[in-house]
Structure formats: structure tokens, C-alpha cells
mmCIF file of C-alpha atoms in Angstrom:
data_model
loop_
_atom_site.group_PDB
_atom_site.id
_atom_site.type_symbol
_atom_site.label_atom_id
_atom_site.label_comp_id
_atom_site.label_asym_id
_atom_site.label_seq_id
_atom_site.Cartn_x
_atom_site.Cartn_y
_atom_site.Cartn_z
ATOM 1 C CA UNK A 740 24.644 24.360 -32.627
ATOM 2 C CA UNK A 741 21.087 23.672 -31.420
ATOM 3 C CA UNK A 742 18.588 26.410 -32.254
ATOM 4 C CA UNK A 743 15.729 26.795 -29.761
ATOM 5 C CA UNK A 744 13.511 29.297 -31.584
ATOM 6 C CA UNK A 745 11.802 29.316 -34.966
ATOM 7 C CA UNK A 746 9.939 32.423 -36.169
ATOM 8 C CA UNK A 747 7.338 32.127 -38.931
ATOM 9 C CA UNK A 748 5.962 35.182 -40.750
ATOM 10 C CA UNK A 749 2.201 34.717 -41.260
ATOM 11 C CA UNK A 750 0.973 38.326 -41.438
ATOM 12 C CA UNK A 751 0.785 38.870 -45.212
ATOM 13 C CA UNK A 752 -2.453 39.460 -47.123
ATOM 14 C CA UNK A 753 -1.606 37.441 -50.240
ATOM 15 C CA UNK A 754 -2.809 40.047 -52.735
ATOM 16 C CA UNK A 755 -1.606 38.005 -55.746
ATOM 17 C CA UNK A 756 -4.160 35.291 -54.946
ATOM 18 C CA UNK A 757 -6.902 37.533 -53.574
ATOM 19 C CA UNK A 758 -9.690 35.263 -54.872
ATOM 20 C CA UNK A 759 -8.653 32.855 -52.117
ATOM 21 C CA UNK A 760 -7.165 35.098 -49.438
ATOM 22 C CA UNK A 761 -10.019 37.584 -49.087
ATOM 23 C CA UNK A 762 -11.460 35.033 -46.653
ATOM 24 C CA UNK A 763 -8.515 32.801 -45.809
ATOM 25 C CA UNK A 764 -5.043 33.988 -44.710
ATOM 26 C CA UNK A 765 -2.450 32.725 -47.181
ATOM 27 C CA UNK A 766 -0.656 30.350 -44.747
ATOM 28 C CA UNK A 767 -3.999 28.689 -43.958
ATOM 29 C CA UNK A 768 -4.869 27.835 -47.557
ATOM 30 C CA UNK A 769 -5.797 24.165 -47.624
ATOM 31 C CA UNK A 770 -3.533 21.906 -49.629
ATOM 32 C CA UNK A 771 -5.249 18.534 -49.998
ATOM 33 C CA UNK A 772 -7.707 19.424 -47.183
ATOM 34 C CA UNK A 773 -4.975 20.371 -44.676
ATOM 35 C CA UNK A 774 -3.920 23.996 -43.947
ATOM 36 C CA UNK A 775 -0.518 24.724 -45.472
ATOM 37 C CA UNK A 776 0.774 26.097 -42.144
ATOM 38 C CA UNK A 777 -0.136 22.849 -40.351
ATOM 39 C CA UNK A 778 2.001 20.935 -42.814
ATOM 40 C CA UNK A 779 4.824 23.464 -42.614
ATOM 41 C CA UNK A 780 4.900 23.280 -38.794
ATOM 42 C CA UNK A 781 4.754 19.473 -38.876
ATOM 43 C CA UNK A 782 7.748 19.482 -41.196
ATOM 44 C CA UNK A 783 9.784 21.693 -38.834
ATOM 45 C CA UNK A 784 8.869 19.884 -35.583
ATOM 46 C CA UNK A 785 11.496 17.248 -36.270
ATOM 47 C CA UNK A 786 14.173 19.821 -35.422
ATOM 48 C CA UNK A 787 12.811 19.989 -31.856
ATOM 49 C CA UNK A 788 12.523 23.753 -31.496
ATOM 50 C CA UNK A 789 11.504 24.758 -27.991
ATOM 51 C CA UNK A 790 9.358 27.606 -29.287
ATOM 52 C CA UNK A 791 7.727 28.512 -32.597
ATOM 53 C CA UNK A 792 6.621 32.135 -32.864
ATOM 54 C CA UNK A 793 3.929 33.100 -35.383
ATOM 55 C CA UNK A 794 4.086 36.817 -36.277
ATOM 56 C CA UNK A 795 0.443 37.676 -37.011
ATOM 57 C CA UNK A 796 -1.378 40.647 -38.492
ATOM 58 C CA UNK A 797 -3.954 39.955 -41.245
ATOM 59 C CA UNK A 798 -6.895 38.008 -39.741
ATOM 60 C CA UNK A 799 -4.758 37.434 -36.651
ATOM 61 C CA UNK A 800 -7.682 36.203 -34.546
ATOM 62 C CA UNK A 801 -7.815 33.028 -36.622
ATOM 63 C CA UNK A 802 -4.177 32.245 -35.835
ATOM 64 C CA UNK A 803 -4.550 32.999 -32.117
ATOM 65 C CA UNK A 804 -7.603 30.762 -31.830
ATOM 66 C CA UNK A 805 -6.004 27.873 -33.711
ATOM 67 C CA UNK A 806 -2.364 27.986 -32.530
ATOM 68 C CA UNK A 807 -1.661 30.254 -29.551
ATOM 69 C CA UNK A 808 -0.037 28.427 -26.595
ATOM 70 C CA UNK A 809 -0.570 25.087 -28.280
ATOM 71 C CA UNK A 810 2.092 22.512 -27.405
ATOM 72 C CA UNK A 811 3.069 19.782 -29.850
ATOM 73 C CA UNK A 812 5.551 17.238 -28.500
ATOM 74 C CA UNK A 813 8.329 19.398 -27.011
ATOM 75 C CA UNK A 814 7.469 22.545 -28.950
ATOM 76 C CA UNK A 815 5.272 25.430 -27.802
ATOM 77 C CA UNK A 816 3.602 27.650 -30.404
ATOM 78 C CA UNK A 817 3.240 31.327 -29.455
ATOM 79 C CA UNK A 818 1.323 33.884 -31.531
ATOM 80 C CA UNK A 819 2.598 37.468 -31.566
ATOM 81 C CA UNK A 820 0.301 40.325 -32.574
ATOM 82 C CA UNK A 821 2.349 42.759 -34.650
ATOM 83 C CA UNK A 822 -0.620 45.135 -34.909
ATOM 84 C CA UNK A 823 -1.090 46.720 -38.321
ATOM 85 C CA UNK A 824 1.009 44.993 -40.951
ATOM 86 C CA UNK A 825 4.673 45.971 -40.713
ATOM 87 C CA UNK A 826 5.860 43.993 -43.728
ATOM 88 C CA UNK A 827 8.476 41.244 -43.393
ATOM 89 C CA UNK A 828 10.815 42.991 -40.912
ATOM 90 C CA UNK A 829 8.894 45.460 -38.751
ATOM 91 C CA UNK A 830 6.943 42.746 -36.948
ATOM 92 C CA UNK A 831 10.193 41.261 -35.646
ATOM 93 C CA UNK A 832 10.566 44.324 -33.414
ATOM 94 C CA UNK A 833 8.094 42.700 -30.991
ATOM 95 C CA UNK A 834 10.569 39.848 -30.426
ATOM 96 C CA UNK A 835 13.658 41.964 -29.707
ATOM 97 C CA UNK A 836 13.538 41.246 -25.933
ATOM 98 C CA UNK A 837 12.237 37.682 -26.230
ATOM 99 C CA UNK A 838 14.788 36.110 -28.570
ATOM 100 C CA UNK A 839 18.040 36.003 -26.608
ATOM 101 C CA UNK A 840 20.109 33.779 -28.879
ATOM 102 C CA UNK A 841 20.336 32.826 -32.533
ATOM 103 C CA UNK A 842 17.059 31.945 -34.234
ATOM 104 C CA UNK A 843 15.731 30.739 -37.576
ATOM 105 C CA UNK A 844 13.180 32.784 -39.514
ATOM 106 C CA UNK A 845 11.018 31.416 -42.332
ATOM 107 C CA UNK A 846 8.101 32.629 -44.415
ATOM 108 C CA UNK A 847 4.733 31.091 -43.627
ATOM 109 C CA UNK A 848 3.857 30.812 -47.308
ATOM 110 C CA UNK A 849 6.930 28.955 -48.601
ATOM 111 C CA UNK A 850 8.179 25.390 -48.404
ATOM 112 C CA UNK A 851 11.906 24.668 -48.641
ATOM 113 C CA UNK A 852 12.731 21.308 -47.109
ATOM 114 C CA UNK A 853 16.502 21.225 -46.728
ATOM 115 C CA UNK A 854 18.482 20.053 -43.667
ATOM 116 C CA UNK A 855 18.073 22.790 -41.059
ATOM 117 C CA UNK A 856 20.562 21.111 -38.734
ATOM 118 C CA UNK A 857 23.225 21.590 -41.377
ATOM 119 C CA UNK A 858 22.064 25.196 -41.805
ATOM 120 C CA UNK A 859 22.098 25.911 -38.052
ATOM 121 C CA UNK A 860 25.726 24.891 -37.505
ATOM 122 C CA UNK A 861 26.967 27.854 -39.532
ATOM 123 C CA UNK A 862 29.530 29.860 -37.599
ATOM 124 C CA UNK A 863 28.444 33.438 -38.121
ATOM 125 C CA UNK A 864 31.505 35.026 -36.499
ATOM 126 C CA UNK A 865 31.308 38.702 -37.498
ATOM 127 C CA UNK A 866 28.297 38.069 -39.749
ATOM 128 C CA UNK A 867 24.784 39.016 -38.696
ATOM 129 C CA UNK A 868 23.127 36.059 -40.362
ATOM 130 C CA UNK A 869 22.911 33.479 -43.126
ATOM 131 C CA UNK A 870 20.312 32.979 -45.814
ATOM 132 C CA UNK A 871 19.318 29.905 -47.804
ATOM 133 C CA UNK A 872 19.433 30.142 -51.583
ATOM 134 C CA UNK A 873 18.294 27.816 -54.323
ATOM 135 C CA UNK A 874 18.742 27.635 -58.082
ATOM 136 C CA UNK A 875 16.016 28.057 -60.676
ATOM 137 C CA UNK A 876 16.105 27.010 -64.312
ATOM 138 C CA UNK A 877 14.616 30.281 -65.540
ATOM 139 C CA UNK A 878 16.531 33.464 -64.785
ATOM 140 C CA UNK A 879 15.063 35.200 -61.775
ATOM 141 C CA UNK A 880 12.628 38.076 -62.234
ATOM 142 C CA UNK A 881 11.552 38.441 -58.611
ATOM 143 C CA UNK A 882 11.575 41.938 -57.160
ATOM 144 C CA UNK A 883 12.864 40.962 -53.728
ATOM 145 C CA UNK A 884 16.669 40.650 -53.647
ATOM 146 C CA UNK A 885 17.637 39.254 -56.999
ATOM 147 C CA UNK A 886 20.920 38.742 -58.895
ATOM 148 C CA UNK A 887 22.542 36.978 -55.954
ATOM 149 C CA UNK A 888 25.811 35.084 -55.840
ATOM 150 C CA UNK A 889 27.985 33.426 -53.172
ATOM 151 C CA UNK A 890 31.741 34.078 -53.084
ATOM 152 C CA UNK A 891 34.544 31.755 -51.964
ATOM 153 C CA UNK A 892 34.123 32.977 -48.372
ATOM 154 C CA UNK A 893 30.454 31.837 -48.498
ATOM 155 C CA UNK A 894 29.226 35.424 -48.315
ATOM 156 C CA UNK A 895 26.256 36.615 -50.354
ATOM 157 C CA UNK A 896 26.813 39.470 -52.780
ATOM 158 C CA UNK A 897 24.939 41.190 -55.590
ATOM 159 C CA UNK A 898 26.159 40.238 -59.047
ATOM 160 C CA UNK A 899 26.411 42.759 -61.877
ATOM 161 C CA UNK A 900 24.710 40.155 -64.066
ATOM 162 C CA UNK A 901 21.446 38.273 -63.870
ATOM 163 C CA UNK A 902 21.807 35.025 -61.928
ATOM 164 C CA UNK A 903 19.705 31.914 -61.370
ATOM 165 C CA UNK A 904 20.024 32.043 -57.571
ATOM 166 C CA UNK A 905 16.929 33.061 -55.632
ATOM 167 C CA UNK A 906 16.197 33.764 -52.001
ATOM 168 C CA UNK A 907 14.774 30.677 -50.297
ATOM 169 C CA UNK A 908 12.998 32.624 -47.560
ATOM 170 C CA UNK A 909 14.873 30.889 -44.726
ATOM 171 C CA UNK A 910 17.315 32.774 -42.503
ATOM 172 C CA UNK A 911 19.596 32.165 -39.537
ATOM 173 C CA UNK A 912 20.034 35.339 -37.496
ATOM 174 C CA UNK A 913 22.178 36.426 -34.595
ATOM 175 C CA UNK A 914 20.371 38.642 -32.062
ATOM 176 C CA UNK A 915 22.420 41.553 -33.439
ATOM 177 C CA UNK A 916 19.876 41.682 -36.278
ATOM 178 C CA UNK A 917 17.661 43.743 -33.962
ATOM 179 C CA UNK A 918 20.034 46.701 -34.347
ATOM 180 C CA UNK A 919 18.649 46.942 -37.887
ATOM 181 C CA UNK A 920 14.967 46.288 -37.117
ATOM 182 C CA UNK A 921 12.695 49.311 -36.701
ATOM 183 C CA UNK A 922 9.259 49.609 -35.104
ATOM 184 C CA UNK A 923 7.608 50.541 -38.391
ATOM 185 C CA UNK A 924 6.682 49.064 -41.747
ATOM 186 C CA UNK A 925 9.968 47.669 -43.008
ATOM 187 C CA UNK A 926 10.977 45.123 -45.659
ATOM 188 C CA UNK A 927 13.360 42.404 -44.556
ATOM 189 C CA UNK A 928 14.389 41.721 -48.138
ATOM 190 C CA UNK A 929 14.576 45.160 -49.717
ATOM 191 C CA UNK A 930 15.813 47.115 -46.702
ATOM 192 C CA UNK A 931 17.461 45.061 -43.944
ATOM 193 C CA UNK A 932 19.011 42.225 -45.958
ATOM 194 C CA UNK A 933 19.986 44.492 -48.819
ATOM 195 C CA UNK A 934 21.936 46.696 -46.407
ATOM 196 C CA UNK A 935 23.584 43.718 -44.690
ATOM 197 C CA UNK A 936 24.542 42.068 -47.986
ATOM 198 C CA UNK A 937 26.179 45.289 -49.145
ATOM 199 C CA UNK A 938 28.065 45.370 -45.834
ATOM 200 C CA UNK A 939 29.164 41.744 -46.432
ATOM 201 C CA UNK A 940 27.459 40.553 -43.254
ATOM 202 C CA UNK A 941 25.329 37.718 -44.676
ATOM 203 C CA UNK A 942 26.552 34.196 -45.400
ATOM 204 C CA UNK A 943 24.984 32.018 -48.076
ATOM 205 C CA UNK A 944 23.756 28.430 -47.891
ATOM 206 C CA UNK A 945 22.950 26.815 -51.226
ATOM 207 C CA UNK A 946 20.487 23.926 -51.444
ATOM 208 C CA UNK A 947 19.229 22.052 -54.512
ATOM 209 C CA UNK A 948 15.920 21.183 -52.852
ATOM 210 C CA UNK A 949 12.804 22.436 -54.634
ATOM 211 C CA UNK A 950 11.442 25.745 -53.366
ATOM 212 C CA UNK A 951 7.688 26.433 -53.476
ATOM 213 C CA UNK A 952 5.962 29.759 -52.778
ATOM 214 C CA UNK A 953 2.170 29.477 -52.454
ATOM 215 C CA UNK A 954 1.752 33.150 -53.348
ATOM 216 C CA UNK A 955 0.670 32.177 -56.868
ATOM 217 C CA UNK A 956 -2.138 30.020 -58.254
ATOM 218 C CA UNK A 957 0.438 28.075 -60.284
ATOM 219 C CA UNK A 958 2.361 26.933 -57.201
ATOM 220 C CA UNK A 959 -0.836 26.053 -55.323
ATOM 221 C CA UNK A 960 -1.890 23.893 -58.270
ATOM 222 C CA UNK A 961 1.549 22.252 -58.243
ATOM 223 C CA UNK A 962 1.138 21.193 -54.600
ATOM 224 C CA UNK A 963 -2.371 19.916 -55.210
ATOM 225 C CA UNK A 964 -1.141 17.774 -58.100
ATOM 226 C CA UNK A 965 1.976 16.551 -56.267
ATOM 227 C CA UNK A 966 0.151 15.428 -53.164
ATOM 228 C CA UNK A 967 3.121 13.965 -51.290
ATOM 229 C CA UNK A 968 5.525 16.877 -51.761
ATOM 230 C CA UNK A 969 4.887 18.609 -48.418
ATOM 231 C CA UNK A 970 3.667 15.597 -46.443
ATOM 232 C CA UNK A 971 5.902 14.129 -43.753
ATOM 233 C CA UNK A 972 7.300 10.724 -44.577
ATOM 234 C CA UNK A 973 7.785 7.932 -42.042
ATOM 235 C CA UNK A 974 8.953 4.336 -41.759
ATOM 236 C CA UNK A 975 7.159 1.978 -39.356
ATOM 237 C CA UNK A 976 9.401 -0.881 -38.224
ATOM 238 C CA UNK A 977 7.272 -3.670 -36.778
ATOM 239 C CA UNK A 978 9.042 -6.686 -35.274
ATOM 240 C CA UNK A 979 6.525 -8.016 -32.768
ATOM 241 C CA UNK A 980 3.221 -8.253 -34.633
ATOM 242 C CA UNK A 981 1.677 -4.972 -33.440
ATOM 243 C CA UNK A 982 0.978 -3.768 -36.970
ATOM 244 C CA UNK A 983 1.434 -6.854 -39.118
ATOM 245 C CA UNK A 984 0.519 -10.481 -38.503
ATOM 246 C CA UNK A 985 3.326 -12.144 -36.559
ATOM 247 C CA UNK A 986 4.781 -14.957 -38.665
ATOM 248 C CA UNK A 987 7.785 -15.567 -36.456
ATOM 249 C CA UNK A 988 11.036 -13.708 -35.767
ATOM 250 C CA UNK A 989 12.488 -11.972 -38.848
#
């Protein structure tokens, strides 16, 4: 099923890397001279979303000036002012009357390059949404929804034991999610998703692609050392001498 709308959360302050983010919003940190968010958007444009919504709070004027109402190919970027920071869920309240169908939500400070077309075809049925998970070699110590597992019905549940599955920060939601979104500071991970997982309303999608969160100096250094990791790749097929010297039909 084709998904028209992508929502990107860009309102966080990035307190763990405050030496950088006191001036620059975390999604706009430059990785090899290009803002991370530019590279993230470029990566997602290939799925031909009609609209990309940026949920803004911290230093929101920078995002509005750079992205608001900008059109790239077939995609329009729209900035939404969530006001004072409402964490990872509360800002979504502003979109409750705008998003009419299913939509994909991602974090503006993470990169997880799996096949979103494969993710989008999930039949949610009586589920509210689906979330992407990935495996890590070291057992997970993150505070936001840990100890996850996926059962035979592809539903996410909390294990009684420590697991190596972590939240990949990418979600497919039905519009029914707005029944759980409040107009206040609210955590998507620790409040909304936790409740829905306990109610067995979230499906799981497991990918082995590498997940990177630029909320730490270590991960930023990783991207700077692995310069091609988040860059788009392309093949140029030249058969008439436009790019290369024409030496006859090949």
C-alpha cells in the first residue's frame, strides 16, 4: 500500500551532545559538510511521499526558514510548530486533523535504511501500528522500550529477559493512533507505545540493516569516518556519449 505522508520528529534539544547542539539543532548537525537532515530527507525521497512533515520546537525558526513549503521532485516539505517541546508524542497532536490515512513516522536524528515499501505493505488489521526493530551485538541498555521480542503472529511484546532487539525509531501508524495522543508533553516510547504493546496492538518488523543514532559523539564520529554510509548511491547508464566518449554502440 502506498503511503503518502512521512512525519519526521526534529524538535529535540540533543542534551547528550550539548557541546554541538547549544547552537545547532541535532538534526542539522553537519556530517561531512552536509546537514544530517538533508541526507535523511534525500534518502526517503525515493519512496515518493506526497508530503513530509517536520515537527519542530527547539530552534524552530531555522527549520521553517530552510525547509517550510519547499518542494523537491514530487514531495512537499511542511514544517509544523509544536510550540514548547512536547516530547516524541505530544507534537503529533497538531497533525490529528491533517493526516487522514496511514503514515510513517521517523526520528530526525536516526538513520535506518531498510526497505520502506516492504514495511508499508503491512496489513495492520486490528493493530494500531507497526514498529521497525534491529538487532545489536551488545545487550540493550537503552531506557526507551527495551527487552523487546516478536512472537509468531509478528506482534511486539516485552520479554521477561534482556534481549538484543532495539527500537529502530521508524513506525507505521493507522490514524487511530490519535486516540492515544494527548495535547501535552508525552513520550511516544515510554507512554503511547508501551501501552499499545501491552495491549498487543503493535506489529514488529525486523531488519538487519545498521541503525545509527546521532545523539552521541561516538555515532557522529562513526558517520564522519564512514563517509558513504548515509549518502545516496546511484548508477549512471550512458549509451550515447553524453557522459563518456562515444566509442561506438556497446
